[in-house]
mmCIF file of C-alpha atoms in Angstrom:
data_model
loop_
_atom_site.group_PDB
_atom_site.id
_atom_site.type_symbol
_atom_site.label_atom_id
_atom_site.label_comp_id
_atom_site.label_asym_id
_atom_site.label_seq_id
_atom_site.Cartn_x
_atom_site.Cartn_y
_atom_site.Cartn_z
ATOM 1 C CA GLY A 938 12.458 4.791 15.967
ATOM 2 C CA ALA A 939 13.796 3.826 12.551
ATOM 3 C CA GLY A 940 11.256 3.031 9.892
ATOM 4 C CA VAL A 941 11.394 0.597 6.994
ATOM 5 C CA SER A 942 14.435 1.211 4.820
ATOM 6 C CA GLN A 943 15.021 0.134 1.255
ATOM 7 C CA SER A 944 18.044 0.142 -1.003
ATOM 8 C CA PRO A 945 18.936 1.255 -3.517
ATOM 9 C CA SER A 946 16.553 4.190 -3.820
ATOM 10 C CA ASN A 947 16.958 4.158 -7.585
ATOM 11 C CA LYS A 948 18.158 1.452 -9.939
ATOM 12 C CA VAL A 949 18.620 1.674 -13.677
ATOM 13 C CA THR A 950 19.377 -1.568 -15.434
ATOM 14 C CA GLU A 951 19.520 -2.921 -18.930
ATOM 15 C CA LYS A 952 16.891 -5.305 -20.206
ATOM 16 C CA GLY A 953 17.927 -8.883 -19.510
ATOM 17 C CA LYS A 954 20.034 -8.123 -16.439
ATOM 18 C CA ASP A 955 19.238 -9.401 -12.947
ATOM 19 C CA VAL A 956 18.550 -6.990 -10.085
ATOM 20 C CA GLU A 957 18.347 -7.326 -6.312
ATOM 21 C CA LEU A 958 16.324 -4.981 -4.137
ATOM 22 C CA ARG A 959 16.766 -4.898 -0.382
ATOM 23 C CA CYS A 960 14.370 -4.209 2.459
ATOM 24 C CA ASP A 961 15.150 -3.691 6.151
ATOM 25 C CA PRO A 962 11.910 -3.872 8.134
ATOM 26 C CA ILE A 963 11.157 -2.137 11.400
ATOM 27 C CA SER A 964 12.950 -3.940 14.206
ATOM 28 C CA GLY A 965 10.727 -6.531 15.833
ATOM 29 C CA HIS A 966 8.202 -6.660 13.016
ATOM 30 C CA THR A 967 7.473 -10.259 12.106
ATOM 31 C CA ALA A 968 5.608 -9.706 8.851
ATOM 32 C CA LEU A 969 7.141 -8.319 5.681
ATOM 33 C CA TYR A 970 5.421 -7.502 2.405
ATOM 34 C CA TRP A 971 6.534 -6.503 -1.076
ATOM 35 C CA TYR A 972 4.283 -4.434 -3.330
ATOM 36 C CA ARG A 973 4.816 -2.898 -6.745
ATOM 37 C CA GLN A 974 3.526 0.504 -7.788
ATOM 38 C CA SER A 975 3.233 1.209 -11.480
ATOM 39 C CA LEU A 976 1.713 4.176 -13.259
ATOM 40 C CA GLY A 977 -1.908 3.407 -13.856
ATOM 41 C CA GLN A 978 -1.755 0.110 -11.961
ATOM 42 C CA GLY A 979 -1.931 1.277 -8.392
ATOM 43 C CA LEU A 980 -0.348 -0.798 -5.649
ATOM 44 C CA GLU A 981 0.047 -4.465 -6.496
ATOM 45 C CA PHE A 982 0.823 -7.148 -3.918
ATOM 46 C CA LEU A 983 3.802 -9.360 -4.688
ATOM 47 C CA ILE A 984 4.765 -11.521 -1.701
ATOM 48 C CA TYR A 985 4.264 -11.773 2.068
ATOM 49 C CA PHE A 986 6.475 -13.296 4.762
ATOM 50 C CA GLN A 987 5.179 -14.035 8.250
ATOM 51 C CA GLY A 988 7.597 -15.445 10.800
ATOM 52 C CA ASN A 989 8.688 -18.972 9.950
ATOM 53 C CA SER A 990 5.608 -19.749 7.866
ATOM 54 C CA ALA A 991 5.830 -20.466 4.151
ATOM 55 C CA PRO A 992 5.621 -17.160 2.263
ATOM 56 C CA ASP A 993 2.523 -16.190 0.320
ATOM 57 C CA LYS A 994 3.896 -15.872 -3.217
ATOM 58 C CA SER A 995 0.526 -15.547 -4.897
ATOM 59 C CA GLY A 996 1.216 -12.046 -6.204
ATOM 60 C CA LEU A 997 4.492 -12.712 -7.997
ATOM 61 C CA PRO A 998 3.828 -11.957 -11.693
ATOM 62 C CA SER A 999 6.222 -14.531 -13.140
ATOM 63 C CA ASP A 1000 8.913 -17.028 -12.202
ATOM 64 C CA ARG A 1001 11.500 -14.340 -12.919
ATOM 65 C CA PHE A 1002 10.546 -12.833 -9.566
ATOM 66 C CA SER A 1003 11.683 -14.338 -6.271
ATOM 67 C CA ALA A 1004 12.206 -13.149 -2.740
ATOM 68 C CA GLU A 1005 13.775 -14.396 0.410
ATOM 69 C CA ARG A 1006 13.917 -13.269 3.985
ATOM 70 C CA THR A 1007 16.970 -14.146 5.997
ATOM 71 C CA GLY A 1008 16.916 -14.537 9.773
ATOM 72 C CA GLY A 1009 13.386 -13.232 9.968
ATOM 73 C CA SER A 1010 14.570 -9.720 9.197
ATOM 74 C CA VAL A 1011 16.123 -8.412 5.969
ATOM 75 C CA SER A 1012 14.465 -9.353 2.699
ATOM 76 C CA THR A 1013 15.752 -9.351 -0.862
ATOM 77 C CA LEU A 1014 13.547 -9.236 -3.937
ATOM 78 C CA THR A 1015 15.287 -10.575 -7.034
ATOM 79 C CA ILE A 1016 14.146 -10.014 -10.586
ATOM 80 C CA GLN A 1017 15.905 -12.109 -13.189
ATOM 81 C CA ARG A 1018 16.189 -11.224 -16.871
ATOM 82 C CA THR A 1019 14.494 -7.875 -16.346
ATOM 83 C CA GLN A 1020 11.969 -6.629 -18.888
ATOM 84 C CA GLN A 1021 10.805 -3.088 -19.588
ATOM 85 C CA GLU A 1022 7.421 -3.863 -18.044
ATOM 86 C CA ASP A 1023 9.220 -4.501 -14.731
ATOM 87 C CA SER A 1024 9.883 -0.757 -14.470
ATOM 88 C CA ALA A 1025 8.041 0.409 -11.364
ATOM 89 C CA VAL A 1026 8.515 1.463 -7.771
ATOM 90 C CA TYR A 1027 9.003 -1.546 -5.530
ATOM 91 C CA LEU A 1028 7.712 -0.962 -2.015
ATOM 92 C CA CYS A 1029 8.386 -2.943 1.105
ATOM 93 C CA ALA A 1030 6.190 -2.849 4.192
ATOM 94 C CA SER A 1031 6.412 -4.449 7.609
ATOM 95 C CA SER A 1032 3.927 -5.194 10.323
ATOM 96 C CA LEU A 1033 4.039 -6.345 13.922
ATOM 97 C CA ARG A 1034 1.227 -8.829 13.308
ATOM 98 C CA GLU A 1035 0.361 -9.293 16.943
ATOM 99 C CA ALA A 1036 -3.248 -10.009 17.825
ATOM 100 C CA GLY A 1037 -5.293 -7.071 16.696
ATOM 101 C CA SER A 1038 -2.328 -5.228 15.186
ATOM 102 C CA TYR A 1039 -2.697 -5.054 11.437
ATOM 103 C CA GLU A 1040 -0.906 -1.812 10.583
ATOM 104 C CA GLN A 1041 1.547 -2.022 7.699
ATOM 105 C CA TYR A 1042 4.314 0.554 7.475
ATOM 106 C CA PHE A 1043 5.928 1.258 4.147
ATOM 107 C CA GLY A 1044 9.468 2.121 3.177
ATOM 108 C CA PRO A 1045 10.358 4.822 0.641
ATOM 109 C CA GLY A 1046 10.584 2.352 -2.228
ATOM 110 C CA THR A 1047 13.110 1.489 -4.914
ATOM 111 C CA ARG A 1048 12.457 3.021 -8.312
ATOM 112 C CA LEU A 1049 13.491 0.484 -10.945
ATOM 113 C CA THR A 1050 13.972 1.573 -14.523
ATOM 114 C CA VAL A 1051 14.677 -1.056 -17.167
ATOM 115 C CA THR A 1052 16.144 0.386 -20.361
ATOM 116 C CA GLN B 1356 -10.827 -8.205 -10.371
ATOM 117 C CA GLN B 1357 -10.615 -5.036 -8.353
ATOM 118 C CA GLN B 1358 -11.457 -5.942 -4.761
ATOM 119 C CA VAL B 1359 -11.533 -2.302 -3.648
ATOM 120 C CA LYS B 1360 -12.942 0.432 -5.866
ATOM 121 C CA GLN B 1361 -12.017 4.044 -5.172
ATOM 122 C CA SER B 1362 -13.436 7.309 -6.441
ATOM 123 C CA PRO B 1363 -12.891 9.949 -7.584
ATOM 124 C CA GLN B 1364 -9.610 9.500 -9.432
ATOM 125 C CA SER B 1365 -8.771 13.149 -8.851
ATOM 126 C CA LEU B 1366 -10.191 15.848 -6.629
ATOM 127 C CA ILE B 1367 -9.640 19.584 -6.473
ATOM 128 C CA VAL B 1368 -10.725 21.401 -3.330
ATOM 129 C CA GLN B 1369 -10.306 24.950 -2.149
ATOM 130 C CA LYS B 1370 -8.413 25.622 1.051
ATOM 131 C CA GLY B 1371 -10.718 25.265 4.019
ATOM 132 C CA GLY B 1372 -13.111 22.992 2.174
ATOM 133 C CA ILE B 1373 -14.017 19.361 2.817
ATOM 134 C CA SER B 1374 -12.381 16.624 0.748
ATOM 135 C CA ILE B 1375 -14.337 13.387 0.423
ATOM 136 C CA ILE B 1376 -12.963 10.185 -1.071
ATOM 137 C CA ASN B 1377 -15.085 7.070 -1.368
ATOM 138 C CA CYS B 1378 -14.282 3.373 -1.477
ATOM 139 C CA ALA B 1379 -16.335 0.225 -1.897
ATOM 140 C CA TYR B 1380 -15.332 -3.372 -1.309
ATOM 141 C CA GLU B 1381 -16.679 -6.789 -2.220
ATOM 142 C CA ASN B 1382 -15.282 -9.267 0.281
ATOM 143 C CA THR B 1383 -17.332 -9.329 3.480
ATOM 144 C CA ALA B 1384 -14.442 -11.100 5.211
ATOM 145 C CA PHE B 1385 -12.401 -7.879 5.179
ATOM 146 C CA ASP B 1386 -12.031 -6.606 8.731
ATOM 147 C CA TYR B 1387 -9.488 -3.804 8.557
ATOM 148 C CA PHE B 1388 -9.704 -0.705 6.372
ATOM 149 C CA PRO B 1389 -6.726 1.687 6.346
ATOM 150 C CA TRP B 1390 -6.151 4.877 4.414
ATOM 151 C CA TYR B 1391 -2.710 5.826 3.180
ATOM 152 C CA GLN B 1392 -1.331 9.211 2.126
ATOM 153 C CA GLN B 1393 1.457 9.355 -0.415
ATOM 154 C CA PHE B 1394 3.560 12.337 -1.450
ATOM 155 C CA PRO B 1395 5.584 12.265 -4.691
ATOM 156 C CA GLY B 1396 8.754 10.238 -4.328
ATOM 157 C CA LYS B 1397 7.745 8.838 -0.944
ATOM 158 C CA GLY B 1398 6.249 5.594 0.242
ATOM 159 C CA PRO B 1399 2.614 5.472 1.394
ATOM 160 C CA ALA B 1400 2.146 6.599 4.993
ATOM 161 C CA LEU B 1401 -0.593 5.171 7.168
ATOM 162 C CA LEU B 1402 -3.081 7.943 7.882
ATOM 163 C CA ILE B 1403 -6.016 6.400 9.712
ATOM 164 C CA ALA B 1404 -7.733 2.999 9.850
ATOM 165 C CA ILE B 1405 -11.044 1.542 10.961
ATOM 166 C CA ARG B 1406 -12.484 -1.825 11.939
ATOM 167 C CA PRO B 1407 -16.057 -2.802 10.984
ATOM 168 C CA ASP B 1408 -17.313 -2.724 14.552
ATOM 169 C CA VAL B 1409 -17.494 1.089 14.477
ATOM 170 C CA SER B 1410 -19.184 3.407 12.005
ATOM 171 C CA GLU B 1411 -16.860 6.358 12.340
ATOM 172 C CA LYS B 1412 -13.346 7.165 13.466
ATOM 173 C CA LYS B 1413 -11.897 10.628 13.772
ATOM 174 C CA GLU B 1414 -8.286 11.713 14.131
ATOM 175 C CA GLY B 1415 -7.779 15.443 13.950
ATOM 176 C CA ARG B 1416 -9.085 16.713 10.619
ATOM 177 C CA PHE B 1417 -9.375 13.189 9.186
ATOM 178 C CA THR B 1418 -12.510 11.068 9.604
ATOM 179 C CA ILE B 1419 -13.372 7.641 8.256
ATOM 180 C CA SER B 1420 -17.052 6.824 7.835
ATOM 181 C CA PHE B 1421 -17.892 3.140 7.488
ATOM 182 C CA ASN B 1422 -21.122 1.587 6.216
ATOM 183 C CA LYS B 1423 -20.947 -2.169 6.693
ATOM 184 C CA SER B 1424 -24.297 -2.966 5.071
ATOM 185 C CA ALA B 1425 -23.393 -1.009 1.934
ATOM 186 C CA LYS B 1426 -19.787 -2.265 2.004
ATOM 187 C CA GLN B 1427 -18.544 1.287 1.638
ATOM 188 C CA PHE B 1428 -16.174 3.540 3.522
ATOM 189 C CA SER B 1429 -15.012 7.060 2.978
ATOM 190 C CA LEU B 1430 -12.338 9.514 4.055
ATOM 191 C CA HIS B 1431 -13.318 13.049 4.964
ATOM 192 C CA ILE B 1432 -10.647 15.720 5.285
ATOM 193 C CA MET B 1433 -12.033 18.752 7.083
ATOM 194 C CA ASP B 1434 -10.549 22.237 6.640
ATOM 195 C CA SER B 1435 -8.401 20.968 3.757
ATOM 196 C CA GLN B 1436 -4.959 22.577 3.501
ATOM 197 C CA PRO B 1437 -2.473 22.872 0.617
ATOM 198 C CA GLY B 1438 -0.195 20.544 2.569
ATOM 199 C CA ASP B 1439 -2.848 17.837 2.235
ATOM 200 C CA SER B 1440 -2.243 17.751 -1.519
ATOM 201 C CA ALA B 1441 -1.170 14.152 -2.113
ATOM 202 C CA THR B 1442 -2.434 10.847 -3.414
ATOM 203 C CA TYR B 1443 -4.718 8.950 -1.070
ATOM 204 C CA PHE B 1444 -5.237 5.197 -1.189
ATOM 205 C CA CYS B 1445 -7.902 3.219 0.577
ATOM 206 C CA ALA B 1446 -7.223 -0.428 1.325
ATOM 207 C CA ALA B 1447 -8.794 -3.452 2.901
ATOM 208 C CA THR B 1448 -7.604 -6.715 4.287
ATOM 209 C CA ARG B 1449 -8.655 -9.784 6.150
ATOM 210 C CA GLY B 1450 -6.302 -8.941 8.973
ATOM 211 C CA SER B 1451 -6.703 -12.158 10.887
ATOM 212 C CA THR B 1452 -5.498 -14.376 8.050
ATOM 213 C CA LEU B 1453 -4.255 -13.206 4.678
ATOM 214 C CA GLY B 1454 -2.400 -10.093 5.729
ATOM 215 C CA ARG B 1455 -1.943 -8.594 2.289
ATOM 216 C CA LEU B 1456 -3.610 -5.267 1.564
ATOM 217 C CA TYR B 1457 -5.991 -4.814 -1.360
ATOM 218 C CA PHE B 1458 -5.667 -1.221 -2.544
ATOM 219 C CA GLY B 1459 -7.936 1.143 -4.386
ATOM 220 C CA ARG B 1460 -6.408 2.861 -7.398
ATOM 221 C CA GLY B 1461 -5.828 6.123 -5.564
ATOM 222 C CA THR B 1462 -7.183 9.662 -5.543
ATOM 223 C CA GLN B 1463 -4.979 12.595 -6.394
ATOM 224 C CA LEU B 1464 -6.049 15.477 -4.149
ATOM 225 C CA THR B 1465 -5.116 19.055 -4.931
ATOM 226 C CA VAL B 1466 -5.964 21.750 -2.419
ATOM 227 C CA TRP B 1467 -5.803 25.260 -3.857
ATOM 228 C CA PRO B 1468 -4.745 28.080 -1.507
#
């Protein structure tokens, strides 16, 4: 079946502009995660959505970052007033989150470059 | 603080050899330990995972060894192939509650033909 998809695959933006990154999780997966991968920083958790529960936003690095998930499916990560340090690959993952099912499946990522 | 520590940072192995990557964790509440494989320009792909109720799990040429008392786990790649050249990440999570993965910093594996 179809995996996690993300768009765009690459995004170049000017410092100070806002960007929106999209994630389409695997159909039927109730949990959705955003991570950031930077050179030398590994994989960094950003935010986690699970069903209708309040999202876990504990990983968001600043209030310039926000995310929403509409209809329990598609998610959008928004970065306002982008800075050069926001340049990274933004990865989305989804999980079924049934009892005993903890596997997270990642999309290909969006490479964000802030100039 | 780094919840999962991974070593080595890079590893070079000859074709046919055994690749071993080690990870250690702090939080005894972690109950799910996956390994991911990532090729350049791609997202991480789930390779194999283990729960703390077993000490070893094998899938093909890939084996996870788990030592609960030492809070360590490792990935062994038997008969390493050039196609295994990638970056490998270990991770841990408290699957029943938090959901987020805590990742090691990754190991870049190069298998020479």
